[in-house]
Short mmCIF file of C-alpha atoms in Angstrom, two decimals:
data_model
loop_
_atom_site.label_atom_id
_atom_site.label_comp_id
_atom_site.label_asym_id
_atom_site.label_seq_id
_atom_site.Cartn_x
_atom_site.Cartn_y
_atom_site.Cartn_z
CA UNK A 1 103.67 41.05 86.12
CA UNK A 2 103.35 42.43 89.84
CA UNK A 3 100.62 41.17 91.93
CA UNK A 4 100.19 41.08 96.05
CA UNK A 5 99.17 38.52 98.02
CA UNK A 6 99.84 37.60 101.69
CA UNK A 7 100.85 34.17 103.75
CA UNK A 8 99.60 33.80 106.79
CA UNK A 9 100.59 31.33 109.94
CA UNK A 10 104.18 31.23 108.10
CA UNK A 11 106.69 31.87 110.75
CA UNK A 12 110.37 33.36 109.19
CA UNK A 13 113.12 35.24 110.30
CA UNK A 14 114.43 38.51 108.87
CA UNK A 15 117.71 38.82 108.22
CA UNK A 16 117.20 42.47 107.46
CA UNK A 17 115.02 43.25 109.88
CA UNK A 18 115.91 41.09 113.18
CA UNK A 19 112.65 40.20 113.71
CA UNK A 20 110.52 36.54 113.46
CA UNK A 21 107.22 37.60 112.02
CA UNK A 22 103.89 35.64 111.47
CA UNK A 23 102.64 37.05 108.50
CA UNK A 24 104.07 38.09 105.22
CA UNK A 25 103.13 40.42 102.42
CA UNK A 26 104.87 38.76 98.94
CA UNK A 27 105.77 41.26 96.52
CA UNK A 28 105.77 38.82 93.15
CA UNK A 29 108.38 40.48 90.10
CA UNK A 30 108.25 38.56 87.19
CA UNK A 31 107.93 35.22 89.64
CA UNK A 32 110.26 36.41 91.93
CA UNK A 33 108.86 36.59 95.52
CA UNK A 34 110.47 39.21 98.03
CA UNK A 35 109.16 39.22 101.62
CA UNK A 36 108.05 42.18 103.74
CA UNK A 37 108.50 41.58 107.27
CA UNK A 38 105.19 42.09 109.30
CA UNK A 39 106.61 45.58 110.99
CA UNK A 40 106.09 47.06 107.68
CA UNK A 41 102.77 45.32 106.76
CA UNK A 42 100.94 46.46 109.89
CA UNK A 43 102.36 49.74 109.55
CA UNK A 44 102.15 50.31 106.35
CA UNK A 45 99.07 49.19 105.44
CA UNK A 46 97.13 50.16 108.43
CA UNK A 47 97.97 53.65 108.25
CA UNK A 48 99.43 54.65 105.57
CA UNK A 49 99.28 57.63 103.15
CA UNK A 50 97.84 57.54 99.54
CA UNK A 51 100.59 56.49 97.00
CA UNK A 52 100.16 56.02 93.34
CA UNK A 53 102.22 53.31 91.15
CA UNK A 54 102.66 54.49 87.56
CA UNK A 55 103.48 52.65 84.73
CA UNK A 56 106.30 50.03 84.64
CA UNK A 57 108.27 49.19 81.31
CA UNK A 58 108.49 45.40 80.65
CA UNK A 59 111.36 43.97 81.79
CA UNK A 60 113.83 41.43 80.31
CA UNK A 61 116.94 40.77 82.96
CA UNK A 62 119.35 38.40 81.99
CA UNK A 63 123.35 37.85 80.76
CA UNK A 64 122.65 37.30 77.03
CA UNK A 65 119.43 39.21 76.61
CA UNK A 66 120.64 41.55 74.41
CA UNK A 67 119.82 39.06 71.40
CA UNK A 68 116.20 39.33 72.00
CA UNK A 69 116.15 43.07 71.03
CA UNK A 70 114.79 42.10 67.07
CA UNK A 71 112.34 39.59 68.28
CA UNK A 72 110.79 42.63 70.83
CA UNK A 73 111.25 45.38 67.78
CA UNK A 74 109.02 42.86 65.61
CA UNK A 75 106.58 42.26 68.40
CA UNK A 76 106.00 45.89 68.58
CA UNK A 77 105.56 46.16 64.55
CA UNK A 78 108.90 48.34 64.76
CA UNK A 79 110.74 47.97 61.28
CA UNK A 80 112.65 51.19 61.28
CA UNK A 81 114.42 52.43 64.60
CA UNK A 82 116.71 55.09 65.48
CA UNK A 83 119.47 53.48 67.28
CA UNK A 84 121.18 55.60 69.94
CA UNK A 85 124.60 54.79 71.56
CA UNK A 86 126.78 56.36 73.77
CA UNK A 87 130.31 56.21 74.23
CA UNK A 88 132.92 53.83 72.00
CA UNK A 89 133.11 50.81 74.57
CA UNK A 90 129.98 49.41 73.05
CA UNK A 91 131.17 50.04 69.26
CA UNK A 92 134.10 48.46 69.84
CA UNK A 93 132.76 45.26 71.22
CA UNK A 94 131.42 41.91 69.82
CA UNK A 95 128.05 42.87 71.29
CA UNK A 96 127.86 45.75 69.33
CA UNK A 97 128.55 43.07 65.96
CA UNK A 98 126.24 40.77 66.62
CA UNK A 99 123.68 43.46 67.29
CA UNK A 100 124.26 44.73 63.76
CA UNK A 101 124.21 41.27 62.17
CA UNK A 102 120.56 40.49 64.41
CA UNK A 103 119.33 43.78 62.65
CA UNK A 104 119.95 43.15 59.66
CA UNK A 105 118.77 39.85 59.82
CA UNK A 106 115.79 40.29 60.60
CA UNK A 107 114.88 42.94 57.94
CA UNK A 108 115.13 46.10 60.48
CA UNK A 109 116.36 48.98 59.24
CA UNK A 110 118.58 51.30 61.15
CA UNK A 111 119.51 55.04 61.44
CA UNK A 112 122.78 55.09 64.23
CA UNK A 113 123.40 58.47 66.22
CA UNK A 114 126.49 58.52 68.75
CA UNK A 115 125.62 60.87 71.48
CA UNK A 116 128.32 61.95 74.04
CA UNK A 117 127.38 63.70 77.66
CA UNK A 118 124.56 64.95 79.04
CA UNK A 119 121.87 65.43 76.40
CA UNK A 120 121.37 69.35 76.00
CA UNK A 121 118.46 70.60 74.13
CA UNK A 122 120.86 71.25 71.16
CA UNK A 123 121.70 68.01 71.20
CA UNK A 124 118.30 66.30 71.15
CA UNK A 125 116.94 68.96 68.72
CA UNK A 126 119.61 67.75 66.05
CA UNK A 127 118.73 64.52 65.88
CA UNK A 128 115.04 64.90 65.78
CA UNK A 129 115.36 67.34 63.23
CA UNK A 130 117.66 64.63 60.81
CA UNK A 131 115.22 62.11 61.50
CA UNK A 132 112.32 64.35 60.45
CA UNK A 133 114.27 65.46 57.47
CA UNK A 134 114.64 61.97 55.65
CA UNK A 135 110.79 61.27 57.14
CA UNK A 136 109.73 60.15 53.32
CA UNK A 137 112.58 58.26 53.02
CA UNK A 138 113.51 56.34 56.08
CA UNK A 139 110.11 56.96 58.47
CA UNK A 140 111.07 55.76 61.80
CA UNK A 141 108.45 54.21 64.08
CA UNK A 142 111.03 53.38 67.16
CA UNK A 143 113.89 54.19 68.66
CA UNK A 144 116.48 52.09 70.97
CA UNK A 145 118.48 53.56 73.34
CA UNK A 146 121.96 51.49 74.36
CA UNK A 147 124.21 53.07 76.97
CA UNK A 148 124.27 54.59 80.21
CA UNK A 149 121.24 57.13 81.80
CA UNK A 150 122.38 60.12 79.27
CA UNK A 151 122.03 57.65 76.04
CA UNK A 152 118.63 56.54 77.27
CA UNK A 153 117.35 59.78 78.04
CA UNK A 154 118.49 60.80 75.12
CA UNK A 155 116.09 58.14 73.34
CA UNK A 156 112.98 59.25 75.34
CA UNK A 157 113.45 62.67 74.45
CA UNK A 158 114.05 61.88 70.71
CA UNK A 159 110.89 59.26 70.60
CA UNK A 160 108.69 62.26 72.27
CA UNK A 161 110.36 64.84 70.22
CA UNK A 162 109.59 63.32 66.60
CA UNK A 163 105.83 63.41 67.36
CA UNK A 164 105.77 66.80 68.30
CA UNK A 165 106.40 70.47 66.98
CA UNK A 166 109.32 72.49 68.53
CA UNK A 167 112.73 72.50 70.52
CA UNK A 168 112.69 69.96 73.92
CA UNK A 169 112.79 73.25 75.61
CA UNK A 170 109.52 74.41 75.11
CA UNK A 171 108.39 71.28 77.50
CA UNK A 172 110.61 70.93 80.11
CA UNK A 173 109.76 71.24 83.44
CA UNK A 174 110.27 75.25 84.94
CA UNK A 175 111.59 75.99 81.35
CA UNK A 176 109.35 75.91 78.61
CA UNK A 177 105.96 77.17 78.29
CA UNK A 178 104.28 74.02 76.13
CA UNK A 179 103.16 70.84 78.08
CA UNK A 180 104.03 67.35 76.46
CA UNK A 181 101.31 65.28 75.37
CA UNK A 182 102.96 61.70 75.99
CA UNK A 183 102.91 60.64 72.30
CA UNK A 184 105.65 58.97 71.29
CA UNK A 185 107.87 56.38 69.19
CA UNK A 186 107.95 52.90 70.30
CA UNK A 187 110.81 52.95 73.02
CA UNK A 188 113.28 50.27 74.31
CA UNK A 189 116.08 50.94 76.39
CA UNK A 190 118.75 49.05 76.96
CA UNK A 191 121.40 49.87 79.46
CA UNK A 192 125.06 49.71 79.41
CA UNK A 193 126.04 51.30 83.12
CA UNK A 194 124.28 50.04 86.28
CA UNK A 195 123.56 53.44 87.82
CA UNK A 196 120.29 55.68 86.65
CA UNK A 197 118.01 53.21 86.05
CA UNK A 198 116.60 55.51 83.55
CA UNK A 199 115.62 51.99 81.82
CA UNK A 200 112.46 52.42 84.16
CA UNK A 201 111.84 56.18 84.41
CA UNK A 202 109.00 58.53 82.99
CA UNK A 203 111.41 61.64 82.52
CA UNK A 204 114.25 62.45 80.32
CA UNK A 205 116.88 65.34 81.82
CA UNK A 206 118.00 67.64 79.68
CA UNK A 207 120.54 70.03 80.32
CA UNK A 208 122.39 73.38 79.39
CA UNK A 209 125.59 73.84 81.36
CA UNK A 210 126.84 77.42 83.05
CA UNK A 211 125.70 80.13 85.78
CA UNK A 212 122.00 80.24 84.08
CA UNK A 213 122.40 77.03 82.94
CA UNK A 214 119.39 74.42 84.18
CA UNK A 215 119.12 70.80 84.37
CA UNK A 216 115.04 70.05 84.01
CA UNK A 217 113.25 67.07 82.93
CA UNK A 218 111.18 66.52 80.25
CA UNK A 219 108.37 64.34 81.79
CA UNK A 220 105.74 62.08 81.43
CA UNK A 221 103.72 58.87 82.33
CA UNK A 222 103.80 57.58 78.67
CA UNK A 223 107.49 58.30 78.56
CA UNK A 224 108.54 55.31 80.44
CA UNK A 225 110.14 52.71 77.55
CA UNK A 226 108.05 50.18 76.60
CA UNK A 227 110.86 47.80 77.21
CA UNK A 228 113.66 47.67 79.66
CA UNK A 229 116.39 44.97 78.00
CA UNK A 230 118.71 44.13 81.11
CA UNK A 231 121.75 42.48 80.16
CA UNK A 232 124.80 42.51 82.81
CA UNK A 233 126.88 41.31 80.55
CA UNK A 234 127.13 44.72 78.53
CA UNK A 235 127.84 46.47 82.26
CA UNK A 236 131.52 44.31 81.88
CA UNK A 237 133.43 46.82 79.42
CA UNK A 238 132.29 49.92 82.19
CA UNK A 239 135.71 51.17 83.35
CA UNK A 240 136.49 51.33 87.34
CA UNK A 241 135.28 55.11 87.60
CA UNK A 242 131.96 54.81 86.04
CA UNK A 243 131.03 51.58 87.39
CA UNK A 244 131.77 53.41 90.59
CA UNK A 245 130.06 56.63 89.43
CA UNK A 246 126.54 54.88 88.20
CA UNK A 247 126.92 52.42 90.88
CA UNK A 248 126.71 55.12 93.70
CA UNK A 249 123.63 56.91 91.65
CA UNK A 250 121.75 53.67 92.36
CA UNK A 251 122.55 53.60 95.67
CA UNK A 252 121.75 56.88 96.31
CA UNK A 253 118.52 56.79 94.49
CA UNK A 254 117.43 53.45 96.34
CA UNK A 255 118.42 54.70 100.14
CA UNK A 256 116.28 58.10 98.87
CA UNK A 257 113.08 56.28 97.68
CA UNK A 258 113.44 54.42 100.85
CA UNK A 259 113.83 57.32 103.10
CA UNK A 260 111.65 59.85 101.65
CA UNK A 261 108.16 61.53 102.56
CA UNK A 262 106.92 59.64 99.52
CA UNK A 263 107.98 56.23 100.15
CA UNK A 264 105.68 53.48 100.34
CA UNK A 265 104.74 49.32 100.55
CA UNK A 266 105.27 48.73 96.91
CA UNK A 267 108.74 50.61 96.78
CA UNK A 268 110.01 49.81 100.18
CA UNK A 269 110.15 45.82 100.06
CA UNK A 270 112.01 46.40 96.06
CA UNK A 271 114.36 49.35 97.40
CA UNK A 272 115.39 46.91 100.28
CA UNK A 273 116.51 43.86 98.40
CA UNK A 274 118.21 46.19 95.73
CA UNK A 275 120.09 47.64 98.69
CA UNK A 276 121.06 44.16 99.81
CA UNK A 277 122.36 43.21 96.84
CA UNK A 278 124.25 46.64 95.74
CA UNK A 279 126.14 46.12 99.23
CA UNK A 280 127.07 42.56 98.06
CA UNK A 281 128.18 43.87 94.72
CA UNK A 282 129.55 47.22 94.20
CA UNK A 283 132.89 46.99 95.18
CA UNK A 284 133.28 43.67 93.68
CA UNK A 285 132.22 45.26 90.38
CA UNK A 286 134.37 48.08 90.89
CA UNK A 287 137.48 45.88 91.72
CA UNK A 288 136.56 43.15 89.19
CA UNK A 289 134.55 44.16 86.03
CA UNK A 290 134.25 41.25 84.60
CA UNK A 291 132.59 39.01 87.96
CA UNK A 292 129.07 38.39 86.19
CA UNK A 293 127.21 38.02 89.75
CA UNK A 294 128.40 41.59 90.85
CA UNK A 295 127.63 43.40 87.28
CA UNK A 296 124.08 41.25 87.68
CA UNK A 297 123.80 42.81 91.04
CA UNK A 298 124.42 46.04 90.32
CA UNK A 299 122.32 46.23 87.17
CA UNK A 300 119.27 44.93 88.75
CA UNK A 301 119.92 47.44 91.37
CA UNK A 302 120.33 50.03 89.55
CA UNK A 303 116.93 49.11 87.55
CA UNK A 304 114.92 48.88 91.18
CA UNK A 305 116.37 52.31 91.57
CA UNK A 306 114.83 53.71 88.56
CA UNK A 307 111.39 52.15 89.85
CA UNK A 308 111.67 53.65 92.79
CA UNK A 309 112.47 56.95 92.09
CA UNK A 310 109.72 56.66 89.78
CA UNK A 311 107.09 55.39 92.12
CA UNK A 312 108.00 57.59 95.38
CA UNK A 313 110.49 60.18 95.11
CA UNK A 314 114.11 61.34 96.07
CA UNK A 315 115.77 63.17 98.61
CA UNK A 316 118.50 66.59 99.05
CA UNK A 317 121.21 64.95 97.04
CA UNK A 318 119.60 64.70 93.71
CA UNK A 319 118.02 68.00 95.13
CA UNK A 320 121.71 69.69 94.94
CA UNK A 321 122.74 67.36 92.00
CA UNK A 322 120.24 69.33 89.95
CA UNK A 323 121.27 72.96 90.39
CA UNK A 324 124.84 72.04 90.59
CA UNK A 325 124.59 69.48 87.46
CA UNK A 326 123.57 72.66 85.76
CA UNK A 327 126.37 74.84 86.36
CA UNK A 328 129.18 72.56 86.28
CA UNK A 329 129.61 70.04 83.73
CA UNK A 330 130.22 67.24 86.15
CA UNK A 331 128.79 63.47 85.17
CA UNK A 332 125.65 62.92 87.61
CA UNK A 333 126.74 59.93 89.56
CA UNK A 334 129.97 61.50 90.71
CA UNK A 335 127.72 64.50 92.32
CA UNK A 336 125.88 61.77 93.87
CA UNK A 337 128.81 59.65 94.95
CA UNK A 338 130.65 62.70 96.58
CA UNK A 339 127.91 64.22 98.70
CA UNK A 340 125.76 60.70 99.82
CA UNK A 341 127.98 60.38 102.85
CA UNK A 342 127.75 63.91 103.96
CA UNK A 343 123.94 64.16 103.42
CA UNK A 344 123.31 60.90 105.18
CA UNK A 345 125.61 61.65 108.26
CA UNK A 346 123.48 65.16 108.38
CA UNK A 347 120.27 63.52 108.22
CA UNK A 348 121.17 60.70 110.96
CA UNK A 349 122.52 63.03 113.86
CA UNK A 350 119.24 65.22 112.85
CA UNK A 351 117.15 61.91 113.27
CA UNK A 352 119.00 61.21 115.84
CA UNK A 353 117.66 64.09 118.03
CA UNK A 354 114.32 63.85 117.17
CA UNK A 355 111.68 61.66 119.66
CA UNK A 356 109.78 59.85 117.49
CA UNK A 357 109.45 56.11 118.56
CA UNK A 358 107.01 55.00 115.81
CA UNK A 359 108.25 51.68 114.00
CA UNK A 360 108.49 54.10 111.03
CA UNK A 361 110.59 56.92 112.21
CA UNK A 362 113.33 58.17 109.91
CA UNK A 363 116.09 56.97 111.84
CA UNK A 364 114.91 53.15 111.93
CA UNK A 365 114.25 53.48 107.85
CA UNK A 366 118.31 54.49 107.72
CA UNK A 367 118.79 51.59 110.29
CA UNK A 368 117.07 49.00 108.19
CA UNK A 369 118.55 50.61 105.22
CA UNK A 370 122.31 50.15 106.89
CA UNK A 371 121.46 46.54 107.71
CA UNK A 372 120.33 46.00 103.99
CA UNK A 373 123.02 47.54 102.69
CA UNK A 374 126.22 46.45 105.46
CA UNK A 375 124.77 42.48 105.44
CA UNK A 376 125.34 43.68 109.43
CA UNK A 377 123.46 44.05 112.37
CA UNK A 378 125.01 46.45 115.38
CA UNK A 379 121.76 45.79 117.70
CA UNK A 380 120.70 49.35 117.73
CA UNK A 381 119.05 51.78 115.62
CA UNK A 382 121.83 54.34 116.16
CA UNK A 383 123.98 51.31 115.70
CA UNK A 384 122.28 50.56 112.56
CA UNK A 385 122.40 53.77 110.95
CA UNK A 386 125.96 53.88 112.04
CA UNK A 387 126.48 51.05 109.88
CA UNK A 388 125.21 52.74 106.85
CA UNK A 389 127.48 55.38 106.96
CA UNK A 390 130.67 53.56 107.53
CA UNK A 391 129.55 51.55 104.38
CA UNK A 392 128.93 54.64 102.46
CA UNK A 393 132.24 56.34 103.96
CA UNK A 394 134.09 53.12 103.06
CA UNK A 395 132.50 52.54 99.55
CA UNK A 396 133.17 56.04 98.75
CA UNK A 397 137.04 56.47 99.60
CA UNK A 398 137.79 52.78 98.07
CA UNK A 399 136.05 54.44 94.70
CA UNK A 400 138.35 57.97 95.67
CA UNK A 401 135.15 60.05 94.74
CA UNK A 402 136.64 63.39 95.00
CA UNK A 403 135.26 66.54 97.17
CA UNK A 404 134.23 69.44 95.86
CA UNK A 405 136.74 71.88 95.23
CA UNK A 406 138.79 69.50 93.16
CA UNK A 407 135.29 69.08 90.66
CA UNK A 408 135.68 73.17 90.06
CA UNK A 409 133.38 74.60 92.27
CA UNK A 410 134.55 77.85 94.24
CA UNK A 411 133.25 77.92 98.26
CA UNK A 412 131.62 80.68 97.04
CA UNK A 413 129.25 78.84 94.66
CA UNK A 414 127.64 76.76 97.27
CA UNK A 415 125.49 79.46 98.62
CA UNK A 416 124.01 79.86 95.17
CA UNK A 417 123.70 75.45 94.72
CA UNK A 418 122.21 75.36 97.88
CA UNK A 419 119.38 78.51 97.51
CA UNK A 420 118.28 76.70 94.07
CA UNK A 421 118.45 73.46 95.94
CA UNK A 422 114.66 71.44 96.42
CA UNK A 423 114.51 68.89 99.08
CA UNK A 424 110.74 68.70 99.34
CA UNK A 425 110.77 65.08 99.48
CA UNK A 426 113.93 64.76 101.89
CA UNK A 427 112.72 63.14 105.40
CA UNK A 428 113.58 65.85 107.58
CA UNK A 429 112.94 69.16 106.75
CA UNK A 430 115.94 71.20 105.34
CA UNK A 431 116.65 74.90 105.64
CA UNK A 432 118.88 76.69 103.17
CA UNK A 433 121.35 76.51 105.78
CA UNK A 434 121.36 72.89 105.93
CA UNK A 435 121.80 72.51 102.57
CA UNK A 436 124.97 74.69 102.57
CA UNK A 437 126.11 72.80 105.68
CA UNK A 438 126.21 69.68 103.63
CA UNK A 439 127.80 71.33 100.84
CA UNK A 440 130.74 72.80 103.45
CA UNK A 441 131.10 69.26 104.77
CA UNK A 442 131.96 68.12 101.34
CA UNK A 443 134.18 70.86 100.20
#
């Protein structure tokens, strides 16, 4: 499905990049070809650190694709499946009929679990003990996961969970004390937000809200789904404040892959073009739900985004949105949405004072990521990165993401978010003070 290869002698101009360049390296997605200027290759490639790509889940993108979901349960030998949706949008729509009708159709059985929020361990725990329960019965040997990132976790967790002994606690990440094998239940995910891109992801968070509350992942290679169904058309019932929510996830996940220690070729060229096309189509999703090109924008962004998290890393906002997700019941992609301008103005004027005139630095990554994301071009690299923030500032009040204090948190609390804060990954070093500088700036 992905394979390399380079052109030579092929002169082009970047739009992204500014540049005419001579030779190519052609990242190749399902027959898609996206260019990587010859900056990058050079660089890249002639000294660049080791990097590892994972597993990928097959991918099906497309307006309609939904209807495929029997044909890819049969593939897999899947007969019985536990079906996981989220919220009542999806019940209440002709999708959710016809997906019924194709089930039953085609002889596959079906045990359907609602799940609402975050998934907490209580949460996953109950429906892995049910399904165990009627095992002689109604043995399951899949599960598909419709909604947004806390559905489809959700499903990962329940897939891993039915092949093993115990609570999902016992093998989280700096919570439990057992370490997950990666056996599982056939998995396909199918999203219904354009925002985690847990569709592509090898973790599942799980999360118990309050002061010792946590927010830890249950993780591993073999967790990634199988199958990663991508139909934009089931992004069209999302209401204003969640496609703005999700949508600001993704872009915050695809300017942190991009900008982080861990970056690298095969996630840079992918996190570019989804940046491109998020800045064509989030606000046109947000103002219009039901334009097909923006929801197909956004969801294919928000997919890249999973890949790249997956396949290089994030930076401090998901590093806050962790400690922060944990005490205060607030959905993920409005932590995200509210602190991605702060964090990125930080990080610029930090860049910005740092000598470092390699073709790589970090403030030329946030330039190139402002041109991606703007469709602009100011001329400069502080110019550039100026771009991105004005985006992010605009994108942000149109949306009316809301500060801190009106989400519930105290001034007081953001001493403790920002000493159980980890930025490892974040491209300039951050001190605990940083972190709470951030937090202040968004309060």
């Amino acid at each position: 499905m992905f394979a390399w290869w380079s052109v030579v002698d092929n002169e082009n101009f970047c739009r992204i990049h500014g540049e005419k360049y001579m030779s190519t390296l052609f990242l190749c997605v399902g027959g898609t070809p996206f260019a990587l200027p010859k900056s990058i290759f050079a660089l890249q490639f002639l000294s660049m650190n080791p990097f590892s790509i994972t597993r990928l889940p097959e991918l099906h993108f497309g307006a309609g694709g939904v209807r495929q979901l029997p044909r890819l349960l049969q593939d897999r030998a899947v007969h019985r499946i536990a079906l996981i949706l989220g919220g009542k949008s999806f019940k209440q729509s002709n999708a959710y009929d016809r997906l019924i009708e194709d089930l039953k159709s085609s002889h596959i059985g079906y045990r359907e679990f609602s799940v609402t929020g975050e998934p907490s361990p209580d949460s996953v725990d109950s429906i892995v003990a049910e399904l165990k329960k009627e095992r002689d019965g109604f043995p399951v040997d899949g599960v598909v996961a419709i909604g947004g990132g806390s559905v489809i976790d959700t499903g990962k967790a329940v897939a891993a969970l039915y092949t093993m002994e115990g609570s999902v606690q016992d093998y989280l990440e700096g919570v439990g004390t057992r370490k997950p094998v990666g056996t599982r239940l056939a998995l396909i995910a199918v999203p219904t937000t354009a925002g985690t891109g847990a569709e592509a992801t090898k973790n599942a968070v799980i999360s118990r809200i309050g002061l010792s509350g946590f927010k830890k992942s249950l993780r591993h290679d073999r967790y990634v789904p199988d199958v990663a169904l991508v139909d934009p058309e089931l992004t069209i019932p999302c209401p204003p404040e969640i496609t703005a929510a999700s949508g600001l996830d993704a872009i915050t996940q695809l300017l942190e892959a991009y900008t982080c220690t861990r970056a690298n070729p095969f996630t840079d060229g992918l996190a570019l073009k989804a940046l491109e096309l998020a800045g064509k189509g989030f606000l046109l999703a947000y103002r219009d739900g039901r334009n097909l090109e923006a929801r197909s924008q956004m969801a294919y962004a928000a997919y890249v985004s999973g890949v790249c998290l997956a396949q290089a890393g994030l930076g401090v906002v998901h590093g806050i949105a962790s400690p922060l997700g944990g005490m205060f019941p607030i959905p993920h992609g409005v932590v995200c949405g509210t602190l991605l301008v702060s964090a990125t103005r930080f990080t610029v004027a930090k860049a910005m004072r740092i000598d470092d005139p390699s073709e790589d630095s970090c403030l030329k990554r946030y330039a190139r990521a402002g041109m991606a994301l703007s469709g602009k071009d100011a001329g400069s690299d502080n110019g550039n990165a100026a771009l991105l923030i004005k985006t992010l500032e605009r994108f942000s009040t149109e949306t009316g993401m809301p500060p801190l204090r009106e989400l519930g948190l105290k001034e007081s609390d953001l001493s403790i978010i920002a000493a159980k804060t980890d930025a490892k990954y974040h491209p300039i070093p951050l001190t605990v003070q940083d972190v709470e500088t951030i937090l202040k700036d968004r309060y």
